[in-house]
JSON list of C-alpha atoms in Angstrom, two decimals:
[
{"chain": "Q", "resi": 25, "resn": "UNK", "atom": "CA", "xyz": [31.13, -7.48, 9.61]},
{"chain": "Q", "resi": 26, "resn": "UNK", "atom": "CA", "xyz": [28.38, -9.40, 11.28]},
{"chain": "Q", "resi": 27, "resn": "UNK", "atom": "CA", "xyz": [25.18, -9.88, 9.38]},
{"chain": "Q", "resi": 28, "resn": "UNK", "atom": "CA", "xyz": [21.79, -11.29, 10.42]},
{"chain": "Q", "resi": 29, "resn": "UNK", "atom": "CA", "xyz": [20.97, -14.89, 9.66]},
{"chain": "Q", "resi": 30, "resn": "UNK", "atom": "CA", "xyz": [17.40, -16.04, 9.97]},
{"chain": "Q", "resi": 31, "resn": "UNK", "atom": "CA", "xyz": [15.96, -19.36, 11.06]},
{"chain": "Q", "resi": 32, "resn": "UNK", "atom": "CA", "xyz": [12.39, -20.53, 10.81]},
{"chain": "Q", "resi": 33, "resn": "UNK", "atom": "CA", "xyz": [11.58, -21.82, 14.28]},
{"chain": "Q", "resi": 34, "resn": "UNK", "atom": "CA", "xyz": [8.79, -24.32, 14.79]},
{"chain": "Q", "resi": 35, "resn": "UNK", "atom": "CA", "xyz": [8.40, -23.67, 18.50]},
{"chain": "Q", "resi": 36, "resn": "UNK", "atom": "CA", "xyz": [5.94, -26.40, 19.24]},
{"chain": "Q", "resi": 37, "resn": "UNK", "atom": "CA", "xyz": [8.21, -29.18, 17.99]},
{"chain": "Q", "resi": 38, "resn": "UNK", "atom": "CA", "xyz": [11.64, -27.46, 18.31]},
{"chain": "Q", "resi": 39, "resn": "UNK", "atom": "CA", "xyz": [12.59, -27.96, 14.66]},
{"chain": "Q", "resi": 40, "resn": "UNK", "atom": "CA", "xyz": [14.77, -25.27, 13.07]},
{"chain": "Q", "resi": 41, "resn": "UNK", "atom": "CA", "xyz": [15.61, -24.74, 9.40]},
{"chain": "Q", "resi": 42, "resn": "UNK", "atom": "CA", "xyz": [18.64, -22.60, 8.49]},
{"chain": "Q", "resi": 43, "resn": "UNK", "atom": "CA", "xyz": [18.13, -19.91, 5.90]},
{"chain": "Q", "resi": 44, "resn": "UNK", "atom": "CA", "xyz": [20.77, -18.60, 3.52]},
{"chain": "Q", "resi": 45, "resn": "UNK", "atom": "CA", "xyz": [19.44, -15.59, 1.68]},
{"chain": "Q", "resi": 46, "resn": "UNK", "atom": "CA", "xyz": [19.99, -13.93, -1.70]},
{"chain": "Q", "resi": 47, "resn": "UNK", "atom": "CA", "xyz": [19.05, -10.22, -2.14]},
{"chain": "Q", "resi": 48, "resn": "UNK", "atom": "CA", "xyz": [16.26, -9.12, -4.49]},
{"chain": "Q", "resi": 49, "resn": "UNK", "atom": "CA", "xyz": [15.54, -5.62, -5.80]},
{"chain": "Q", "resi": 50, "resn": "UNK", "atom": "CA", "xyz": [12.36, -4.16, -4.32]},
{"chain": "Q", "resi": 51, "resn": "UNK", "atom": "CA", "xyz": [9.56, -2.56, -6.35]},
{"chain": "Q", "resi": 52, "resn": "UNK", "atom": "CA", "xyz": [6.99, -0.02, -5.18]},
{"chain": "Q", "resi": 53, "resn": "UNK", "atom": "CA", "xyz": [3.56, -1.64, -5.07]},
{"chain": "Q", "resi": 54, "resn": "UNK", "atom": "CA", "xyz": [2.02, 1.62, -6.31]},
{"chain": "Q", "resi": 55, "resn": "UNK", "atom": "CA", "xyz": [3.75, 1.09, -9.67]},
{"chain": "Q", "resi": 56, "resn": "UNK", "atom": "CA", "xyz": [2.21, -2.35, -10.22]},
{"chain": "Q", "resi": 57, "resn": "UNK", "atom": "CA", "xyz": [-0.91, -2.42, -12.39]},
{"chain": "Q", "resi": 58, "resn": "UNK", "atom": "CA", "xyz": [-3.22, -5.34, -11.70]},
{"chain": "Q", "resi": 59, "resn": "UNK", "atom": "CA", "xyz": [-6.53, -6.55, -13.06]},
{"chain": "Q", "resi": 60, "resn": "UNK", "atom": "CA", "xyz": [-9.32, -8.52, -11.47]},
{"chain": "Q", "resi": 61, "resn": "UNK", "atom": "CA", "xyz": [-8.74, -10.51, -8.30]},
{"chain": "Q", "resi": 62, "resn": "UNK", "atom": "CA", "xyz": [-9.40, -14.21, -7.92]},
{"chain": "Q", "resi": 63, "resn": "UNK", "atom": "CA", "xyz": [-12.71, -14.58, -6.08]},
{"chain": "Q", "resi": 64, "resn": "UNK", "atom": "CA", "xyz": [-12.63, -17.47, -3.61]},
{"chain": "Q", "resi": 65, "resn": "UNK", "atom": "CA", "xyz": [-15.33, -18.90, -1.34]},
{"chain": "Q", "resi": 66, "resn": "UNK", "atom": "CA", "xyz": [-15.14, -15.86, 1.00]},
{"chain": "Q", "resi": 67, "resn": "UNK", "atom": "CA", "xyz": [-14.56, -13.23, -1.67]},
{"chain": "Q", "resi": 68, "resn": "UNK", "atom": "CA", "xyz": [-11.56, -11.57, -3.36]},
{"chain": "Q", "resi": 69, "resn": "UNK", "atom": "CA", "xyz": [-9.74, -10.87, -0.06]},
{"chain": "Q", "resi": 70, "resn": "UNK", "atom": "CA", "xyz": [-9.01, -13.28, 2.79]},
{"chain": "Q", "resi": 71, "resn": "UNK", "atom": "CA", "xyz": [-8.72, -11.82, 6.29]},
{"chain": "Q", "resi": 72, "resn": "UNK", "atom": "CA", "xyz": [-6.90, -13.82, 9.00]},
{"chain": "Q", "resi": 73, "resn": "UNK", "atom": "CA", "xyz": [-5.10, -13.26, 12.30]},
{"chain": "Q", "resi": 74, "resn": "UNK", "atom": "CA", "xyz": [-1.37, -13.40, 12.88]},
{"chain": "Q", "resi": 75, "resn": "UNK", "atom": "CA", "xyz": [-1.15, -15.62, 15.96]},
{"chain": "Q", "resi": 76, "resn": "UNK", "atom": "CA", "xyz": [1.71, -16.15, 18.40]},
{"chain": "Q", "resi": 77, "resn": "UNK", "atom": "CA", "xyz": [2.54, -19.29, 20.35]},
{"chain": "Q", "resi": 78, "resn": "UNK", "atom": "CA", "xyz": [0.09, -18.70, 23.22]},
{"chain": "Q", "resi": 79, "resn": "UNK", "atom": "CA", "xyz": [-2.85, -18.11, 20.88]},
{"chain": "Q", "resi": 80, "resn": "UNK", "atom": "CA", "xyz": [-2.96, -14.31, 21.11]},
{"chain": "Q", "resi": 81, "resn": "UNK", "atom": "CA", "xyz": [-3.23, -12.25, 17.94]},
{"chain": "Q", "resi": 82, "resn": "UNK", "atom": "CA", "xyz": [-0.33, -9.91, 17.20]},
{"chain": "Q", "resi": 83, "resn": "UNK", "atom": "CA", "xyz": [-1.73, -8.54, 13.95]},
{"chain": "Q", "resi": 84, "resn": "UNK", "atom": "CA", "xyz": [-3.99, -8.71, 10.93]},
{"chain": "Q", "resi": 85, "resn": "UNK", "atom": "CA", "xyz": [-3.26, -10.19, 7.49]},
{"chain": "Q", "resi": 86, "resn": "UNK", "atom": "CA", "xyz": [-5.42, -9.47, 4.43]},
{"chain": "Q", "resi": 87, "resn": "UNK", "atom": "CA", "xyz": [-4.37, -11.32, 1.27]},
{"chain": "Q", "resi": 88, "resn": "UNK", "atom": "CA", "xyz": [-5.49, -11.41, -2.35]},
{"chain": "Q", "resi": 89, "resn": "UNK", "atom": "CA", "xyz": [-4.28, -12.69, -5.72]},
{"chain": "Q", "resi": 90, "resn": "UNK", "atom": "CA", "xyz": [-4.74, -10.63, -8.90]},
{"chain": "Q", "resi": 91, "resn": "UNK", "atom": "CA", "xyz": [-4.44, -11.21, -12.61]},
{"chain": "Q", "resi": 92, "resn": "UNK", "atom": "CA", "xyz": [-2.53, -8.72, -14.80]},
{"chain": "Q", "resi": 93, "resn": "UNK", "atom": "CA", "xyz": [-4.05, -5.41, -15.88]},
{"chain": "Q", "resi": 94, "resn": "UNK", "atom": "CA", "xyz": [-6.75, -5.86, -18.51]},
{"chain": "Q", "resi": 95, "resn": "UNK", "atom": "CA", "xyz": [-8.31, -8.96, -16.99]},
{"chain": "Q", "resi": 96, "resn": "UNK", "atom": "CA", "xyz": [-11.98, -8.26, -16.20]},
{"chain": "Q", "resi": 97, "resn": "UNK", "atom": "CA", "xyz": [-12.21, -11.64, -14.45]},
{"chain": "Q", "resi": 98, "resn": "UNK", "atom": "CA", "xyz": [-9.44, -13.73, -12.93]},
{"chain": "Q", "resi": 99, "resn": "UNK", "atom": "CA", "xyz": [-10.26, -17.38, -13.54]},
{"chain": "Q", "resi": 100, "resn": "UNK", "atom": "CA", "xyz": [-7.03, -19.44, -13.48]},
{"chain": "Q", "resi": 101, "resn": "UNK", "atom": "CA", "xyz": [-8.35, -22.55, -15.28]},
{"chain": "Q", "resi": 102, "resn": "UNK", "atom": "CA", "xyz": [-9.29, -20.34, -18.25]},
{"chain": "Q", "resi": 103, "resn": "UNK", "atom": "CA", "xyz": [-6.17, -18.13, -18.19]},
{"chain": "Q", "resi": 104, "resn": "UNK", "atom": "CA", "xyz": [-3.20, -18.45, -20.55]},
{"chain": "Q", "resi": 105, "resn": "UNK", "atom": "CA", "xyz": [-0.34, -20.59, -19.25]},
{"chain": "Q", "resi": 106, "resn": "UNK", "atom": "CA", "xyz": [2.01, -17.59, -19.04]},
{"chain": "Q", "resi": 107, "resn": "UNK", "atom": "CA", "xyz": [-0.31, -15.50, -16.82]},
{"chain": "Q", "resi": 108, "resn": "UNK", "atom": "CA", "xyz": [1.54, -13.72, -14.01]},
{"chain": "Q", "resi": 109, "resn": "UNK", "atom": "CA", "xyz": [-0.30, -13.52, -10.69]},
{"chain": "Q", "resi": 110, "resn": "UNK", "atom": "CA", "xyz": [0.31, -10.81, -8.09]},
{"chain": "Q", "resi": 111, "resn": "UNK", "atom": "CA", "xyz": [0.01, -11.99, -4.49]},
{"chain": "Q", "resi": 112, "resn": "UNK", "atom": "CA", "xyz": [-0.54, -9.05, -2.13]},
{"chain": "Q", "resi": 113, "resn": "UNK", "atom": "CA", "xyz": [-0.63, -9.02, 1.67]},
{"chain": "Q", "resi": 114, "resn": "UNK", "atom": "CA", "xyz": [-1.60, -6.07, 3.86]},
{"chain": "Q", "resi": 115, "resn": "UNK", "atom": "CA", "xyz": [-0.18, -6.50, 7.35]},
{"chain": "Q", "resi": 116, "resn": "UNK", "atom": "CA", "xyz": [-1.29, -4.42, 10.35]},
{"chain": "Q", "resi": 117, "resn": "UNK", "atom": "CA", "xyz": [0.62, -5.19, 13.57]},
{"chain": "Q", "resi": 118, "resn": "UNK", "atom": "CA", "xyz": [-1.26, -5.11, 16.88]},
{"chain": "Q", "resi": 119, "resn": "UNK", "atom": "CA", "xyz": [-4.71, -4.81, 15.22]},
{"chain": "Q", "resi": 120, "resn": "UNK", "atom": "CA", "xyz": [-7.02, -7.65, 14.24]},
{"chain": "Q", "resi": 121, "resn": "UNK", "atom": "CA", "xyz": [-10.05, -7.07, 12.02]},
{"chain": "Q", "resi": 122, "resn": "UNK", "atom": "CA", "xyz": [-12.89, -9.63, 11.82]},
{"chain": "Q", "resi": 123, "resn": "UNK", "atom": "CA", "xyz": [-11.69, -12.77, 10.06]},
{"chain": "Q", "resi": 124, "resn": "UNK", "atom": "CA", "xyz": [-13.26, -14.58, 7.16]},
{"chain": "Q", "resi": 125, "resn": "UNK", "atom": "CA", "xyz": [-14.59, -18.08, 7.86]},
{"chain": "Q", "resi": 126, "resn": "UNK", "atom": "CA", "xyz": [-13.34, -20.63, 8.71]},
{"chain": "Q", "resi": 127, "resn": "UNK", "atom": "CA", "xyz": [-10.62, -18.62, 10.51]},
{"chain": "Q", "resi": 128, "resn": "UNK", "atom": "CA", "xyz": [-11.65, -17.69, 14.08]},
{"chain": "Q", "resi": 129, "resn": "UNK", "atom": "CA", "xyz": [-10.61, -14.46, 15.77]},
{"chain": "Q", "resi": 130, "resn": "UNK", "atom": "CA", "xyz": [-8.42, -14.97, 18.85]},
{"chain": "Q", "resi": 131, "resn": "UNK", "atom": "CA", "xyz": [-9.92, -13.75, 22.10]},
{"chain": "Q", "resi": 132, "resn": "UNK", "atom": "CA", "xyz": [-6.93, -11.51, 22.84]},
{"chain": "Q", "resi": 133, "resn": "UNK", "atom": "CA", "xyz": [-5.16, -8.99, 20.59]},
{"chain": "Q", "resi": 134, "resn": "UNK", "atom": "CA", "xyz": [-1.89, -7.51, 21.85]},
{"chain": "Q", "resi": 135, "resn": "UNK", "atom": "CA", "xyz": [0.16, -4.55, 20.66]},
{"chain": "Q", "resi": 136, "resn": "UNK", "atom": "CA", "xyz": [3.11, -5.54, 18.48]},
{"chain": "Q", "resi": 137, "resn": "UNK", "atom": "CA", "xyz": [5.82, -2.93, 17.92]},
{"chain": "Q", "resi": 138, "resn": "UNK", "atom": "CA", "xyz": [9.31, -2.70, 16.40]},
{"chain": "Q", "resi": 139, "resn": "UNK", "atom": "CA", "xyz": [8.42, -5.26, 13.72]},
{"chain": "Q", "resi": 140, "resn": "UNK", "atom": "CA", "xyz": [11.58, -6.46, 12.02]},
{"chain": "Q", "resi": 141, "resn": "UNK", "atom": "CA", "xyz": [10.37, -8.78, 9.26]},
{"chain": "Q", "resi": 142, "resn": "UNK", "atom": "CA", "xyz": [7.54, -10.18, 7.17]},
{"chain": "Q", "resi": 143, "resn": "UNK", "atom": "CA", "xyz": [8.10, -13.53, 5.52]},
{"chain": "Q", "resi": 144, "resn": "UNK", "atom": "CA", "xyz": [6.72, -16.52, 3.65]},
{"chain": "Q", "resi": 145, "resn": "UNK", "atom": "CA", "xyz": [7.05, -19.86, 5.39]},
{"chain": "Q", "resi": 146, "resn": "UNK", "atom": "CA", "xyz": [7.04, -21.80, 2.11]},
{"chain": "Q", "resi": 147, "resn": "UNK", "atom": "CA", "xyz": [8.73, -21.82, -1.28]},
{"chain": "Q", "resi": 148, "resn": "UNK", "atom": "CA", "xyz": [7.55, -19.00, -3.55]},
{"chain": "Q", "resi": 149, "resn": "UNK", "atom": "CA", "xyz": [7.02, -21.46, -6.39]},
{"chain": "Q", "resi": 150, "resn": "UNK", "atom": "CA", "xyz": [7.09, -19.83, -9.84]},
{"chain": "Q", "resi": 151, "resn": "UNK", "atom": "CA", "xyz": [8.47, -16.54, -8.44]},
{"chain": "Q", "resi": 152, "resn": "UNK", "atom": "CA", "xyz": [9.42, -14.27, -11.36]},
{"chain": "Q", "resi": 153, "resn": "UNK", "atom": "CA", "xyz": [11.77, -12.01, -9.39]},
{"chain": "Q", "resi": 154, "resn": "UNK", "atom": "CA", "xyz": [9.32, -9.10, -9.03]},
{"chain": "Q", "resi": 155, "resn": "UNK", "atom": "CA", "xyz": [8.36, -8.23, -5.45]},
{"chain": "Q", "resi": 156, "resn": "UNK", "atom": "CA", "xyz": [8.32, -5.35, -3.02]},
{"chain": "Q", "resi": 157, "resn": "UNK", "atom": "CA", "xyz": [6.03, -3.31, -0.83]},
{"chain": "Q", "resi": 158, "resn": "UNK", "atom": "CA", "xyz": [4.02, -0.09, -0.70]},
{"chain": "Q", "resi": 159, "resn": "UNK", "atom": "CA", "xyz": [6.67, 2.63, -0.33]},
{"chain": "Q", "resi": 160, "resn": "UNK", "atom": "CA", "xyz": [4.13, 5.26, 0.78]},
{"chain": "Q", "resi": 161, "resn": "UNK", "atom": "CA", "xyz": [2.70, 3.12, 3.57]},
{"chain": "Q", "resi": 162, "resn": "UNK", "atom": "CA", "xyz": [6.18, 2.14, 4.71]},
{"chain": "Q", "resi": 163, "resn": "UNK", "atom": "CA", "xyz": [7.35, 5.76, 4.74]},
{"chain": "Q", "resi": 164, "resn": "UNK", "atom": "CA", "xyz": [4.36, 6.70, 6.88]},
{"chain": "Q", "resi": 165, "resn": "UNK", "atom": "CA", "xyz": [5.46, 4.01, 9.34]},
{"chain": "Q", "resi": 166, "resn": "UNK", "atom": "CA", "xyz": [9.04, 5.30, 9.22]},
{"chain": "Q", "resi": 167, "resn": "UNK", "atom": "CA", "xyz": [10.56, 2.14, 7.84]},
{"chain": "Q", "resi": 168, "resn": "UNK", "atom": "CA", "xyz": [11.98, 0.62, 4.65]},
{"chain": "Q", "resi": 169, "resn": "UNK", "atom": "CA", "xyz": [12.64, -2.98, 3.67]},
{"chain": "Q", "resi": 170, "resn": "UNK", "atom": "CA", "xyz": [15.25, -5.05, 1.91]},
{"chain": "Q", "resi": 171, "resn": "UNK", "atom": "CA", "xyz": [14.13, -8.32, 0.33]},
{"chain": "Q", "resi": 172, "resn": "UNK", "atom": "CA", "xyz": [15.83, -11.71, 0.30]},
{"chain": "Q", "resi": 173, "resn": "UNK", "atom": "CA", "xyz": [15.02, -15.20, -0.90]},
{"chain": "Q", "resi": 174, "resn": "UNK", "atom": "CA", "xyz": [16.28, -18.12, 1.14]},
{"chain": "Q", "resi": 175, "resn": "UNK", "atom": "CA", "xyz": [17.85, -21.27, -0.21]},
{"chain": "Q", "resi": 176, "resn": "UNK", "atom": "CA", "xyz": [14.51, -22.95, 0.51]},
{"chain": "Q", "resi": 177, "resn": "UNK", "atom": "CA", "xyz": [12.67, -20.42, -1.67]},
{"chain": "Q", "resi": 178, "resn": "UNK", "atom": "CA", "xyz": [10.98, -18.34, 1.03]},
{"chain": "Q", "resi": 179, "resn": "UNK", "atom": "CA", "xyz": [10.77, -14.57, 0.59]},
{"chain": "Q", "resi": 180, "resn": "UNK", "atom": "CA", "xyz": [11.82, -12.42, 3.58]},
{"chain": "Q", "resi": 181, "resn": "UNK", "atom": "CA", "xyz": [11.27, -8.65, 3.88]},
{"chain": "Q", "resi": 182, "resn": "UNK", "atom": "CA", "xyz": [13.72, -7.19, 6.43]},
{"chain": "Q", "resi": 183, "resn": "UNK", "atom": "CA", "xyz": [13.02, -3.82, 8.08]},
{"chain": "Q", "resi": 184, "resn": "UNK", "atom": "CA", "xyz": [15.83, -1.25, 8.14]},
{"chain": "Q", "resi": 185, "resn": "UNK", "atom": "CA", "xyz": [14.67, 0.24, 11.45]},
{"chain": "Q", "resi": 186, "resn": "UNK", "atom": "CA", "xyz": [12.35, -0.41, 14.40]},
{"chain": "Q", "resi": 187, "resn": "UNK", "atom": "CA", "xyz": [9.78, 2.05, 13.09]},
{"chain": "Q", "resi": 188, "resn": "UNK", "atom": "CA", "xyz": [7.00, -0.37, 12.16]},
{"chain": "Q", "resi": 189, "resn": "UNK", "atom": "CA", "xyz": [4.54, -0.43, 15.06]},
{"chain": "Q", "resi": 190, "resn": "UNK", "atom": "CA", "xyz": [0.99, -1.24, 16.11]},
{"chain": "Q", "resi": 191, "resn": "UNK", "atom": "CA", "xyz": [-1.77, 0.11, 13.84]},
{"chain": "Q", "resi": 192, "resn": "UNK", "atom": "CA", "xyz": [0.47, 0.83, 10.82]},
{"chain": "Q", "resi": 193, "resn": "UNK", "atom": "CA", "xyz": [-0.66, -1.17, 7.75]},
{"chain": "Q", "resi": 194, "resn": "UNK", "atom": "CA", "xyz": [1.93, -2.02, 5.08]},
{"chain": "Q", "resi": 195, "resn": "UNK", "atom": "CA", "xyz": [1.19, -3.92, 1.86]},
{"chain": "Q", "resi": 196, "resn": "UNK", "atom": "CA", "xyz": [3.74, -6.43, 0.53]},
{"chain": "Q", "resi": 197, "resn": "UNK", "atom": "CA", "xyz": [3.56, -8.19, -2.83]},
{"chain": "Q", "resi": 198, "resn": "UNK", "atom": "CA", "xyz": [5.27, -10.77, -5.00]},
{"chain": "Q", "resi": 199, "resn": "UNK", "atom": "CA", "xyz": [4.59, -12.22, -8.43]},
{"chain": "Q", "resi": 200, "resn": "UNK", "atom": "CA", "xyz": [4.50, -15.78, -9.69]},
{"chain": "Q", "resi": 201, "resn": "UNK", "atom": "CA", "xyz": [3.45, -17.72, -12.76]},
{"chain": "Q", "resi": 202, "resn": "UNK", "atom": "CA", "xyz": [1.45, -20.04, -10.50]},
{"chain": "Q", "resi": 203, "resn": "UNK", "atom": "CA", "xyz": [-2.16, -19.51, -9.46]},
{"chain": "Q", "resi": 204, "resn": "UNK", "atom": "CA", "xyz": [-3.04, -20.18, -5.82]},
{"chain": "Q", "resi": 205, "resn": "UNK", "atom": "CA", "xyz": [-3.93, -23.67, -4.66]},
{"chain": "Q", "resi": 206, "resn": "UNK", "atom": "CA", "xyz": [-5.77, -22.35, -1.59]},
{"chain": "Q", "resi": 207, "resn": "UNK", "atom": "CA", "xyz": [-5.04, -20.71, 1.79]},
{"chain": "Q", "resi": 208, "resn": "UNK", "atom": "CA", "xyz": [-2.37, -23.23, 2.81]},
{"chain": "Q", "resi": 209, "resn": "UNK", "atom": "CA", "xyz": [0.55, -20.80, 2.91]},
{"chain": "Q", "resi": 210, "resn": "UNK", "atom": "CA", "xyz": [2.12, -19.61, 6.15]},
{"chain": "Q", "resi": 211, "resn": "UNK", "atom": "CA", "xyz": [2.97, -15.90, 6.54]},
{"chain": "Q", "resi": 212, "resn": "UNK", "atom": "CA", "xyz": [4.70, -14.42, 9.58]},
{"chain": "Q", "resi": 213, "resn": "UNK", "atom": "CA", "xyz": [5.83, -11.19, 11.22]},
{"chain": "Q", "resi": 214, "resn": "UNK", "atom": "CA", "xyz": [8.46, -10.96, 13.93]},
{"chain": "Q", "resi": 215, "resn": "UNK", "atom": "CA", "xyz": [10.31, -8.54, 16.17]},
{"chain": "Q", "resi": 216, "resn": "UNK", "atom": "CA", "xyz": [13.26, -9.13, 18.48]},
{"chain": "Q", "resi": 217, "resn": "UNK", "atom": "CA", "xyz": [11.02, -10.69, 21.14]},
{"chain": "Q", "resi": 218, "resn": "UNK", "atom": "CA", "xyz": [8.16, -12.60, 19.52]},
{"chain": "Q", "resi": 219, "resn": "UNK", "atom": "CA", "xyz": [6.41, -13.55, 16.29]},
{"chain": "Q", "resi": 220, "resn": "UNK", "atom": "CA", "xyz": [3.03, -14.42, 14.86]},
{"chain": "Q", "resi": 221, "resn": "UNK", "atom": "CA", "xyz": [1.86, -16.40, 11.84]},
{"chain": "Q", "resi": 222, "resn": "UNK", "atom": "CA", "xyz": [-1.29, -16.79, 9.78]},
{"chain": "Q", "resi": 223, "resn": "UNK", "atom": "CA", "xyz": [-2.63, -18.49, 6.67]},
{"chain": "Q", "resi": 224, "resn": "UNK", "atom": "CA", "xyz": [-2.66, -17.10, 3.16]},
{"chain": "Q", "resi": 225, "resn": "UNK", "atom": "CA", "xyz": [-2.60, -18.12, -0.52]},
{"chain": "Q", "resi": 226, "resn": "UNK", "atom": "CA", "xyz": [0.01, -20.63, -1.64]},
{"chain": "Q", "resi": 227, "resn": "UNK", "atom": "CA", "xyz": [0.97, -21.25, -5.30]},
{"chain": "Q", "resi": 228, "resn": "UNK", "atom": "CA", "xyz": [0.04, -24.43, -7.14]},
{"chain": "Q", "resi": 229, "resn": "UNK", "atom": "CA", "xyz": [2.74, -27.11, -7.14]},
{"chain": "Q", "resi": 230, "resn": "UNK", "atom": "CA", "xyz": [4.02, -26.07, -3.72]},
{"chain": "Q", "resi": 231, "resn": "UNK", "atom": "CA", "xyz": [3.26, -28.84, -1.30]},
{"chain": "Q", "resi": 232, "resn": "UNK", "atom": "CA", "xyz": [3.27, -28.27, 2.46]},
{"chain": "Q", "resi": 233, "resn": "UNK", "atom": "CA", "xyz": [5.29, -31.16, 3.96]},
{"chain": "Q", "resi": 234, "resn": "UNK", "atom": "CA", "xyz": [3.06, -33.68, 5.74]},
{"chain": "Q", "resi": 235, "resn": "UNK", "atom": "CA", "xyz": [4.52, -33.17, 9.24]},
{"chain": "Q", "resi": 236, "resn": "UNK", "atom": "CA", "xyz": [4.16, -29.39, 8.91]},
{"chain": "Q", "resi": 237, "resn": "UNK", "atom": "CA", "xyz": [0.62, -29.68, 7.55]},
{"chain": "Q", "resi": 238, "resn": "UNK", "atom": "CA", "xyz": [-0.36, -31.79, 10.55]},
{"chain": "Q", "resi": 239, "resn": "UNK", "atom": "CA", "xyz": [1.33, -29.33, 12.90]},
{"chain": "Q", "resi": 240, "resn": "UNK", "atom": "CA", "xyz": [-0.53, -26.37, 11.42]},
{"chain": "Q", "resi": 241, "resn": "UNK", "atom": "CA", "xyz": [-3.82, -28.21, 11.67]},
{"chain": "Q", "resi": 242, "resn": "UNK", "atom": "CA", "xyz": [-3.27, -29.04, 15.33]},
{"chain": "Q", "resi": 243, "resn": "UNK", "atom": "CA", "xyz": [-1.72, -25.78, 16.47]},
{"chain": "Q", "resi": 244, "resn": "UNK", "atom": "CA", "xyz": [-3.82, -23.33, 14.48]},
{"chain": "Q", "resi": 245, "resn": "UNK", "atom": "CA", "xyz": [-0.64, -21.75, 13.17]},
{"chain": "Q", "resi": 246, "resn": "UNK", "atom": "CA", "xyz": [0.24, -20.72, 16.72]},
{"chain": "Q", "resi": 247, "resn": "UNK", "atom": "CA", "xyz": [3.59, -22.43, 16.91]},
{"chain": "Q", "resi": 248, "resn": "UNK", "atom": "CA", "xyz": [5.44, -20.92, 13.99]},
{"chain": "Q", "resi": 249, "resn": "UNK", "atom": "CA", "xyz": [7.71, -17.88, 14.14]},
{"chain": "Q", "resi": 250, "resn": "UNK", "atom": "CA", "xyz": [10.88, -16.22, 13.08]},
{"chain": "Q", "resi": 251, "resn": "UNK", "atom": "CA", "xyz": [13.82, -15.66, 15.38]},
{"chain": "Q", "resi": 252, "resn": "UNK", "atom": "CA", "xyz": [16.73, -13.39, 14.45]},
{"chain": "Q", "resi": 253, "resn": "UNK", "atom": "CA", "xyz": [20.20, -14.72, 15.16]},
{"chain": "Q", "resi": 254, "resn": "UNK", "atom": "CA", "xyz": [23.62, -13.19, 14.51]},
{"chain": "Q", "resi": 255, "resn": "UNK", "atom": "CA", "xyz": [26.87, -14.86, 13.57]}
]
């Protein structure tokens, strides 16, 4: 039987990285109890655009990082070493809400339908094996997801249908023992035709390779995407 294999494609420099994935059980986000969120320079939530190669927005990404239930404040330097952080990401294809500074809003927003995946473009450092998505939101969109982790440590949510379309928000989450180091993580959505990527929280001790960091700075995240291949 043929099965999908995914590659991260850096379109602007034509570098591809093969991905070999291991399945992970998915958890309903509604069953996860969280406490206070980390409050960064722009607040507890960071709003950015998901941008494709030509600079157009194909969606909206709102991310936050929370401490466990019972935390009235989430202050990583003061937290116990074994604190588990929940990274959550609400993705809305084909819609782009106003971004938080310093992230500009693209001039053009296009519809983006039949979304096939949401993924991290970096190692989920400290990942504790707990991740999933909001089952209710996904059911409303008419889609479900399986979850895999690549040999490079990225997490990849794979849609089981082409039901996820423009204007349908779905929240994804994953947990790690590492607090965020800042908005240096790359997150992406893709369908069979195109893809878009945006910035979000990245765990401490996960370094973005120097060539990639320079590429992101120069391209504004516009040159990164996912392409589905079959073997």
